[in-house]
Amino acid sequence: MKIYSAEDVRRLVPMPAAIDAVRQAFLDLAAGHFVLPARQIFGDGAVLVMSAYHSPTGTAVVKKIGIALDQLPAIRATVIWTGAGEQIVADGTSITTLRTGAVVGVATDLLAPAESTRLAMLGTGAQAADQVRAVLAVRAISDVAITGRNLQRARTLVSALAEEFPAVKFAPGTSIDEAIGDADVICCATSSPTPLFELDALPARVHVNAIGAFRPTMRELPRSLLADASLVVVDRLEAALEESGEIIDAVNSGTLTPPDLVELGTALTTKPTPTARTVFKSVGIGPQDWAITAVLAAGPK
């Protein structure tokens, strides 16, 4: 058995490698190469168990997540990966933030304007840094506005990321409308029960990623944005219809129908040409965890 700490995960799986691995995992998912049981949810979302089996390689991953939004870190997880005669146990908290950032990198690379230079990061929690890292890995971003309810936390995150990316201008703030008014890409990573902004606060052409609302009672995006968007992409339709508050609300209200939603693997295969506003909504699925752990299993390049 090999055991990987959070530091090991970060050292062995840089963000560009994570994005490449997650992109291929979604292509494999679209090709039918994963067996993907429904996520098990306990205690109103306090404990999650998710798994995935990759049939071409005969490898599987299982992840247990504990979520306590009133604590730091809010997510604590462990990942177990099994292959032919090999087993890996890895820090699942780092894998979760890394793979969630990576899938946003995949979606942003596919859907955001190629000339994007301005990113608005809404949320300052554990997921935020990898959201920024992922977007910077796929677009030549020069300006990042980081917005949260707590200005000091926004400043702390700005300070850490500015040291990591000295060529990028970072600015902290608490006004969402100011942050998103001229953004090319927006990342939402909050536990908000209500939409973070209104449609008229957005530029006419913008790509929005939303990864924070993972329960039916949560909503980061307004219904009007989902109605207005030229393309709404989800990681997996079944998961979005069961867990995403925004998608559930939009479908129940008649704003969207399930056929209006495009799975990321399908979008990667068909290569859409986005126009106007686009949305990517992710609740997270097992193949993302499998992808990151498979990179660990492959060892250093």
mmCIF file of C-alpha atoms in Angstrom:
data_model
loop_
_atom_site.group_PDB
_atom_site.id
_atom_site.type_symbol
_atom_site.label_atom_id
_atom_site.label_comp_id
_atom_site.label_asym_id
_atom_site.label_seq_id
_atom_site.Cartn_x
_atom_site.Cartn_y
_atom_site.Cartn_z
ATOM 1 C CA MET A 1 0.000 0.000 0.000
ATOM 2 C CA LYS A 2 1.216 3.490 -0.901
ATOM 3 C CA ILE A 3 0.147 6.438 1.210
ATOM 4 C CA TYR A 4 0.151 10.001 -0.124
ATOM 5 C CA SER A 5 -0.171 13.102 2.056
ATOM 6 C CA ALA A 6 -1.620 16.414 0.933
ATOM 7 C CA GLU A 7 1.932 17.624 0.283
ATOM 8 C CA ASP A 8 2.616 14.561 -1.869
ATOM 9 C CA VAL A 9 -0.507 15.187 -3.941
ATOM 10 C CA ARG A 10 0.482 18.796 -4.575
ATOM 11 C CA ARG A 11 4.054 17.895 -5.467
ATOM 12 C CA LEU A 12 3.190 15.034 -7.817
ATOM 13 C CA VAL A 13 0.089 16.446 -9.553
ATOM 14 C CA PRO A 14 0.548 20.053 -10.729
ATOM 15 C CA MET A 15 -2.580 21.792 -11.975
ATOM 16 C CA PRO A 16 -1.864 21.421 -15.744
ATOM 17 C CA ALA A 17 -1.434 17.650 -15.274
ATOM 18 C CA ALA A 18 -4.639 17.534 -13.221
ATOM 19 C CA ILE A 19 -6.556 19.358 -15.958
ATOM 20 C CA ASP A 20 -5.267 16.980 -18.636
ATOM 21 C CA ALA A 21 -6.147 13.928 -16.528
ATOM 22 C CA VAL A 22 -9.648 15.173 -15.693
ATOM 23 C CA ARG A 23 -10.323 16.106 -19.329
ATOM 24 C CA GLN A 24 -9.446 12.564 -20.416
ATOM 25 C CA ALA A 25 -11.591 11.106 -17.647
ATOM 26 C CA PHE A 26 -14.636 12.990 -18.949
ATOM 27 C CA LEU A 27 -13.928 11.800 -22.474
ATOM 28 C CA ASP A 28 -13.741 8.258 -21.091
ATOM 29 C CA LEU A 29 -17.014 8.815 -19.244
ATOM 30 C CA ALA A 30 -18.709 9.947 -22.458
ATOM 31 C CA ALA A 31 -17.327 6.843 -24.196
ATOM 32 C CA GLY A 32 -18.908 4.580 -21.560
ATOM 33 C CA HIS A 33 -15.653 3.514 -19.917
ATOM 34 C CA PHE A 34 -16.765 4.211 -16.324
ATOM 35 C CA VAL A 35 -19.147 2.387 -14.039
ATOM 36 C CA LEU A 36 -20.448 5.167 -11.850
ATOM 37 C CA PRO A 37 -22.780 4.328 -8.925
ATOM 38 C CA ALA A 38 -24.910 7.101 -7.467
ATOM 39 C CA ARG A 39 -23.266 9.086 -4.705
ATOM 40 C CA GLN A 40 -24.325 8.029 -1.209
ATOM 41 C CA ILE A 41 -25.382 10.937 1.004
ATOM 42 C CA PHE A 42 -25.743 10.706 4.775
ATOM 43 C CA GLY A 43 -26.756 13.203 7.459
ATOM 44 C CA ASP A 44 -28.255 15.765 5.054
ATOM 45 C CA GLY A 45 -24.993 15.989 3.147
ATOM 46 C CA ALA A 46 -22.633 15.858 6.124
ATOM 47 C CA VAL A 47 -21.046 12.639 4.844
ATOM 48 C CA LEU A 48 -20.678 11.637 1.188
ATOM 49 C CA VAL A 49 -19.322 8.434 -0.336
ATOM 50 C CA MET A 50 -18.567 8.311 -4.051
ATOM 51 C CA SER A 51 -16.913 5.739 -6.266
ATOM 52 C CA ALA A 52 -15.993 4.996 -9.866
ATOM 53 C CA TYR A 53 -14.686 1.962 -11.774
ATOM 54 C CA HIS A 54 -12.630 2.442 -14.952
ATOM 55 C CA SER A 55 -13.288 -0.639 -17.062
ATOM 56 C CA PRO A 56 -10.380 -0.311 -19.571
ATOM 57 C CA THR A 57 -7.799 -0.439 -16.772
ATOM 58 C CA GLY A 58 -9.735 -2.420 -14.163
ATOM 59 C CA THR A 59 -9.016 0.263 -11.562
ATOM 60 C CA ALA A 60 -11.400 1.837 -9.083
ATOM 61 C CA VAL A 61 -11.588 4.718 -6.627
ATOM 62 C CA VAL A 62 -13.680 5.251 -3.496
ATOM 63 C CA LYS A 63 -13.799 8.545 -1.585
ATOM 64 C CA LYS A 64 -15.327 9.332 1.792
ATOM 65 C CA ILE A 65 -15.985 13.018 2.468
ATOM 66 C CA GLY A 66 -16.995 14.717 5.703
ATOM 67 C CA ILE A 67 -18.428 18.220 5.292
ATOM 68 C CA ALA A 68 -18.810 20.759 8.093
ATOM 69 C CA LEU A 69 -19.400 24.205 6.642
ATOM 70 C CA ASP A 70 -18.963 25.871 10.035
ATOM 71 C CA GLN A 71 -15.420 24.547 10.401
ATOM 72 C CA LEU A 72 -12.061 25.044 8.689
ATOM 73 C CA PRO A 73 -11.303 23.133 6.636
ATOM 74 C CA ALA A 74 -14.931 22.528 5.717
ATOM 75 C CA ILE A 75 -14.061 19.370 3.739
ATOM 76 C CA ARG A 76 -12.139 16.374 5.085
ATOM 77 C CA ALA A 77 -11.756 13.386 2.822
ATOM 78 C CA THR A 78 -9.865 10.158 2.183
ATOM 79 C CA VAL A 79 -9.398 8.483 -1.205
ATOM 80 C CA ILE A 80 -8.679 4.793 -1.801
ATOM 81 C CA TRP A 81 -7.573 3.700 -5.281
ATOM 82 C CA THR A 82 -7.181 0.057 -6.294
ATOM 83 C CA GLY A 83 -5.501 -1.470 -9.314
ATOM 84 C CA ALA A 84 -3.996 -4.815 -10.245
ATOM 85 C CA GLY A 85 -2.031 -5.722 -7.132
ATOM 86 C CA GLU A 86 -1.754 -2.091 -6.057
ATOM 87 C CA GLN A 87 -3.569 0.045 -3.520
ATOM 88 C CA ILE A 88 -3.256 3.756 -2.804
ATOM 89 C CA VAL A 89 -4.573 5.709 0.159
ATOM 90 C CA ALA A 90 -4.363 9.464 -0.330
ATOM 91 C CA ASP A 91 -5.406 12.686 1.336
ATOM 92 C CA GLY A 92 -8.803 13.297 -0.164
ATOM 93 C CA THR A 93 -9.107 16.921 0.873
ATOM 94 C CA SER A 94 -6.287 18.019 -1.408
ATOM 95 C CA ILE A 95 -7.525 15.714 -4.179
ATOM 96 C CA THR A 96 -11.031 17.191 -3.885
ATOM 97 C CA THR A 97 -9.929 20.806 -4.228
ATOM 98 C CA LEU A 98 -7.441 19.906 -6.984
ATOM 99 C CA ARG A 99 -9.880 17.884 -9.065
ATOM 100 C CA THR A 100 -12.624 20.480 -8.602
ATOM 101 C CA GLY A 101 -10.254 23.151 -9.822
ATOM 102 C CA ALA A 102 -9.180 20.909 -12.686
ATOM 103 C CA VAL A 103 -12.711 20.341 -13.973
ATOM 104 C CA VAL A 104 -13.261 24.102 -13.936
ATOM 105 C CA GLY A 105 -10.045 24.406 -15.934
ATOM 106 C CA VAL A 106 -11.407 21.921 -18.470
ATOM 107 C CA ALA A 107 -14.736 23.739 -18.766
ATOM 108 C CA THR A 108 -13.148 27.197 -18.905
ATOM 109 C CA ASP A 109 -10.751 26.081 -21.644
ATOM 110 C CA LEU A 110 -13.734 24.774 -23.615
ATOM 111 C CA LEU A 111 -16.239 27.581 -23.045
ATOM 112 C CA ALA A 112 -14.580 30.865 -22.037
ATOM 113 C CA PRO A 113 -13.580 33.476 -24.610
ATOM 114 C CA ALA A 114 -10.072 32.770 -25.873
ATOM 115 C CA GLU A 115 -9.062 36.371 -25.203
ATOM 116 C CA SER A 116 -10.200 36.308 -21.545
ATOM 117 C CA THR A 117 -8.020 38.416 -19.241
ATOM 118 C CA ARG A 118 -10.245 39.162 -16.224
ATOM 119 C CA LEU A 119 -11.341 36.631 -13.607
ATOM 120 C CA ALA A 120 -13.774 37.189 -10.746
ATOM 121 C CA MET A 121 -13.475 34.665 -7.909
ATOM 122 C CA LEU A 122 -16.553 34.662 -5.654
ATOM 123 C CA GLY A 123 -15.737 32.888 -2.406
ATOM 124 C CA THR A 124 -12.632 32.669 -0.254
ATOM 125 C CA GLY A 125 -12.918 29.163 1.189
ATOM 126 C CA ALA A 126 -10.804 26.057 0.668
ATOM 127 C CA GLN A 127 -11.840 25.616 -2.972
ATOM 128 C CA ALA A 128 -11.035 29.157 -4.104
ATOM 129 C CA ALA A 129 -7.276 28.940 -4.647
ATOM 130 C CA ASP A 130 -7.487 25.937 -6.976
ATOM 131 C CA GLN A 131 -10.307 27.583 -8.915
ATOM 132 C CA VAL A 132 -7.982 30.510 -9.613
ATOM 133 C CA ARG A 133 -5.008 28.267 -10.394
ATOM 134 C CA ALA A 134 -7.070 26.286 -12.905
ATOM 135 C CA VAL A 135 -8.346 29.313 -14.810
ATOM 136 C CA LEU A 136 -4.840 30.804 -14.902
ATOM 137 C CA ALA A 137 -3.592 27.511 -16.355
ATOM 138 C CA VAL A 138 -5.881 27.752 -19.406
ATOM 139 C CA ARG A 139 -6.274 31.497 -20.029
ATOM 140 C CA ALA A 140 -3.859 34.458 -20.056
ATOM 141 C CA ILE A 141 -5.508 36.134 -17.092
ATOM 142 C CA SER A 142 -3.951 39.430 -16.017
ATOM 143 C CA ASP A 143 -6.477 40.634 -13.400
ATOM 144 C CA VAL A 144 -8.205 38.637 -10.648
ATOM 145 C CA ALA A 145 -10.827 40.097 -8.308
ATOM 146 C CA ILE A 146 -11.359 37.937 -5.205
ATOM 147 C CA THR A 147 -14.599 38.675 -3.383
ATOM 148 C CA GLY A 148 -15.958 37.349 -0.114
ATOM 149 C CA ARG A 149 -18.088 38.371 2.835
ATOM 150 C CA ASN A 150 -14.945 38.608 4.975
ATOM 151 C CA LEU A 151 -12.548 41.181 3.530
ATOM 152 C CA GLN A 152 -9.637 39.920 5.622
ATOM 153 C CA ARG A 153 -9.992 36.406 4.210
ATOM 154 C CA ALA A 154 -10.079 37.879 0.707
ATOM 155 C CA ARG A 155 -6.896 39.814 1.463
ATOM 156 C CA THR A 156 -5.188 36.704 2.854
ATOM 157 C CA LEU A 157 -6.017 34.726 -0.270
ATOM 158 C CA VAL A 158 -4.867 37.593 -2.502
ATOM 159 C CA SER A 159 -1.558 37.753 -0.656
ATOM 160 C CA ALA A 160 -0.924 34.006 -1.060
ATOM 161 C CA LEU A 161 -1.849 33.894 -4.743
ATOM 162 C CA ALA A 162 0.036 37.097 -5.597
ATOM 163 C CA GLU A 163 3.200 35.467 -4.309
ATOM 164 C CA GLU A 164 2.508 32.389 -6.437
ATOM 165 C CA PHE A 165 1.593 34.383 -9.567
ATOM 166 C CA PRO A 166 3.624 37.626 -9.426
ATOM 167 C CA ALA A 167 2.714 38.645 -12.984
ATOM 168 C CA VAL A 168 -1.024 38.710 -12.194
ATOM 169 C CA LYS A 169 -2.787 41.640 -10.515
ATOM 170 C CA PHE A 170 -4.997 40.503 -7.613
ATOM 171 C CA ALA A 171 -7.540 42.702 -5.825
ATOM 172 C CA PRO A 172 -9.650 41.820 -2.753
ATOM 173 C CA GLY A 173 -13.163 43.088 -2.182
ATOM 174 C CA THR A 174 -16.646 42.478 -0.810
ATOM 175 C CA SER A 175 -18.802 43.814 -3.681
ATOM 176 C CA ILE A 176 -19.831 41.037 -6.044
ATOM 177 C CA ASP A 177 -21.359 43.395 -8.605
ATOM 178 C CA GLU A 178 -18.099 45.359 -8.837
ATOM 179 C CA ALA A 179 -16.083 42.172 -9.265
ATOM 180 C CA ILE A 180 -18.208 40.665 -12.020
ATOM 181 C CA GLY A 181 -19.096 43.801 -13.978
ATOM 182 C CA ASP A 182 -16.201 43.496 -16.432
ATOM 183 C CA ALA A 183 -15.204 39.846 -15.883
ATOM 184 C CA ASP A 184 -14.552 37.419 -18.714
ATOM 185 C CA VAL A 185 -14.668 34.414 -16.393
ATOM 186 C CA ILE A 186 -16.479 34.059 -13.064
ATOM 187 C CA CYS A 187 -15.908 31.261 -10.555
ATOM 188 C CA CYS A 188 -18.425 30.705 -7.752
ATOM 189 C CA ALA A 189 -17.348 28.602 -4.766
ATOM 190 C CA THR A 190 -19.676 29.429 -1.879
ATOM 191 C CA SER A 191 -22.294 27.690 0.254
ATOM 192 C CA SER A 192 -24.902 30.363 -0.462
ATOM 193 C CA PRO A 193 -28.589 29.364 -0.233
ATOM 194 C CA THR A 194 -29.559 32.226 -2.551
ATOM 195 C CA PRO A 195 -28.164 33.499 -5.887
ATOM 196 C CA LEU A 196 -25.007 35.579 -5.594
ATOM 197 C CA PHE A 197 -25.944 38.112 -8.289
ATOM 198 C CA GLU A 198 -28.595 39.093 -10.812
ATOM 199 C CA LEU A 199 -28.394 38.599 -14.561
ATOM 200 C CA ASP A 200 -28.151 42.311 -15.338
ATOM 201 C CA ALA A 201 -24.908 42.569 -13.320
ATOM 202 C CA LEU A 202 -23.125 40.345 -15.855
ATOM 203 C CA PRO A 203 -21.311 41.347 -19.048
ATOM 204 C CA ALA A 204 -22.967 40.308 -22.300
ATOM 205 C CA ARG A 205 -20.218 37.719 -22.944
ATOM 206 C CA VAL A 206 -18.950 35.845 -19.914
ATOM 207 C CA HIS A 207 -18.339 32.283 -18.798
ATOM 208 C CA VAL A 208 -19.561 31.324 -15.313
ATOM 209 C CA ASN A 209 -18.362 28.304 -13.323
ATOM 210 C CA ALA A 210 -20.371 27.257 -10.260
ATOM 211 C CA ILE A 211 -19.058 24.540 -7.959
ATOM 212 C CA GLY A 212 -20.205 25.598 -4.490
ATOM 213 C CA ALA A 213 -23.888 24.633 -4.352
ATOM 214 C CA PHE A 214 -23.811 20.855 -3.896
ATOM 215 C CA ARG A 215 -27.155 20.431 -2.089
ATOM 216 C CA PRO A 216 -30.715 21.003 -3.381
ATOM 217 C CA THR A 217 -31.133 23.807 -0.821
ATOM 218 C CA MET A 218 -28.188 25.817 -2.170
ATOM 219 C CA ARG A 219 -28.160 28.217 -5.133
ATOM 220 C CA GLU A 220 -25.280 30.347 -6.380
ATOM 221 C CA LEU A 221 -26.719 31.219 -9.798
ATOM 222 C CA PRO A 222 -29.933 33.100 -10.620
ATOM 223 C CA ARG A 223 -32.616 31.281 -12.580
ATOM 224 C CA SER A 224 -32.488 34.095 -15.143
ATOM 225 C CA LEU A 225 -28.867 33.278 -16.024
ATOM 226 C CA LEU A 226 -29.713 29.652 -16.740
ATOM 227 C CA ALA A 227 -32.583 30.813 -18.950
ATOM 228 C CA ASP A 228 -30.385 33.344 -20.757
ATOM 229 C CA ALA A 229 -27.218 31.261 -21.236
ATOM 230 C CA SER A 230 -26.427 30.070 -24.742
ATOM 231 C CA LEU A 231 -25.053 26.832 -23.255
ATOM 232 C CA VAL A 232 -25.435 25.195 -19.838
ATOM 233 C CA VAL A 233 -22.958 22.373 -19.246
ATOM 234 C CA VAL A 234 -23.015 19.998 -16.261
ATOM 235 C CA ASP A 235 -20.515 17.392 -15.143
ATOM 236 C CA ARG A 236 -23.157 14.645 -15.174
ATOM 237 C CA LEU A 237 -26.868 15.061 -15.829
ATOM 238 C CA GLU A 238 -28.071 12.549 -13.239
ATOM 239 C CA ALA A 239 -25.953 14.095 -10.485
ATOM 240 C CA ALA A 240 -26.980 17.656 -11.360
ATOM 241 C CA LEU A 241 -30.690 16.779 -11.309
ATOM 242 C CA GLU A 242 -30.325 15.195 -7.869
ATOM 243 C CA GLU A 243 -27.909 17.552 -6.118
ATOM 244 C CA SER A 244 -27.587 20.976 -7.766
ATOM 245 C CA GLY A 245 -29.983 23.515 -6.253
ATOM 246 C CA GLU A 246 -29.750 25.764 -9.318
ATOM 247 C CA ILE A 247 -30.490 22.988 -11.803
ATOM 248 C CA ILE A 248 -33.287 21.502 -9.701
ATOM 249 C CA ASP A 249 -34.915 24.929 -9.365
ATOM 250 C CA ALA A 250 -34.578 25.675 -13.084
ATOM 251 C CA VAL A 251 -36.105 22.332 -14.091
ATOM 252 C CA ASN A 252 -38.914 22.482 -11.521
ATOM 253 C CA SER A 253 -39.823 26.007 -12.626
ATOM 254 C CA GLY A 254 -39.826 25.065 -16.319
ATOM 255 C CA THR A 255 -36.899 27.394 -17.020
ATOM 256 C CA LEU A 256 -34.883 24.447 -18.341
ATOM 257 C CA THR A 257 -35.636 20.878 -19.302
ATOM 258 C CA PRO A 258 -33.106 18.048 -18.885
ATOM 259 C CA PRO A 259 -32.437 17.941 -22.661
ATOM 260 C CA ASP A 260 -31.308 21.586 -22.436
ATOM 261 C CA LEU A 261 -28.330 20.485 -20.317
ATOM 262 C CA VAL A 262 -25.139 19.226 -21.969
ATOM 263 C CA GLU A 263 -22.782 16.888 -20.139
ATOM 264 C CA LEU A 264 -19.147 17.962 -20.122
ATOM 265 C CA GLY A 265 -17.943 14.753 -21.778
ATOM 266 C CA THR A 266 -20.398 15.282 -24.629
ATOM 267 C CA ALA A 267 -19.338 18.927 -24.998
ATOM 268 C CA LEU A 268 -15.678 17.879 -25.156
ATOM 269 C CA THR A 269 -16.528 15.382 -27.883
ATOM 270 C CA THR A 270 -18.710 17.673 -29.993
ATOM 271 C CA LYS A 271 -16.681 20.894 -29.442
ATOM 272 C CA PRO A 272 -19.397 23.583 -29.239
ATOM 273 C CA THR A 273 -18.845 27.131 -30.420
ATOM 274 C CA PRO A 274 -20.065 29.191 -27.447
ATOM 275 C CA THR A 275 -21.709 32.569 -27.861
ATOM 276 C CA ALA A 276 -23.003 35.111 -25.337
ATOM 277 C CA ARG A 277 -23.062 33.790 -21.761
ATOM 278 C CA THR A 278 -22.139 30.213 -20.869
ATOM 279 C CA VAL A 279 -22.437 28.252 -17.622
ATOM 280 C CA PHE A 280 -20.671 25.222 -16.201
ATOM 281 C CA LYS A 281 -22.259 23.639 -13.134
ATOM 282 C CA SER A 282 -20.410 20.914 -11.244
ATOM 283 C CA VAL A 283 -21.357 18.914 -8.165
ATOM 284 C CA GLY A 284 -18.320 16.624 -8.517
ATOM 285 C CA ILE A 285 -18.230 12.984 -9.631
ATOM 286 C CA GLY A 286 -16.013 9.960 -9.043
ATOM 287 C CA PRO A 287 -14.073 9.982 -12.331
ATOM 288 C CA GLN A 288 -12.454 13.268 -11.267
ATOM 289 C CA ASP A 289 -11.040 11.621 -8.134
ATOM 290 C CA TRP A 290 -10.033 8.593 -10.187
ATOM 291 C CA ALA A 291 -8.174 10.838 -12.643
ATOM 292 C CA ILE A 292 -6.046 12.549 -9.993
ATOM 293 C CA THR A 293 -5.279 9.307 -8.171
ATOM 294 C CA ALA A 294 -4.382 7.604 -11.449
ATOM 295 C CA VAL A 295 -1.711 10.264 -11.952
ATOM 296 C CA LEU A 296 -0.328 9.388 -8.503
ATOM 297 C CA ALA A 297 -0.389 5.692 -9.402
ATOM 298 C CA ALA A 298 1.493 6.333 -12.644
ATOM 299 C CA GLY A 299 4.332 7.923 -10.682
ATOM 300 C CA PRO A 300 6.619 10.833 -11.660
ATOM 301 C CA LYS A 301 7.058 11.516 -15.352
#
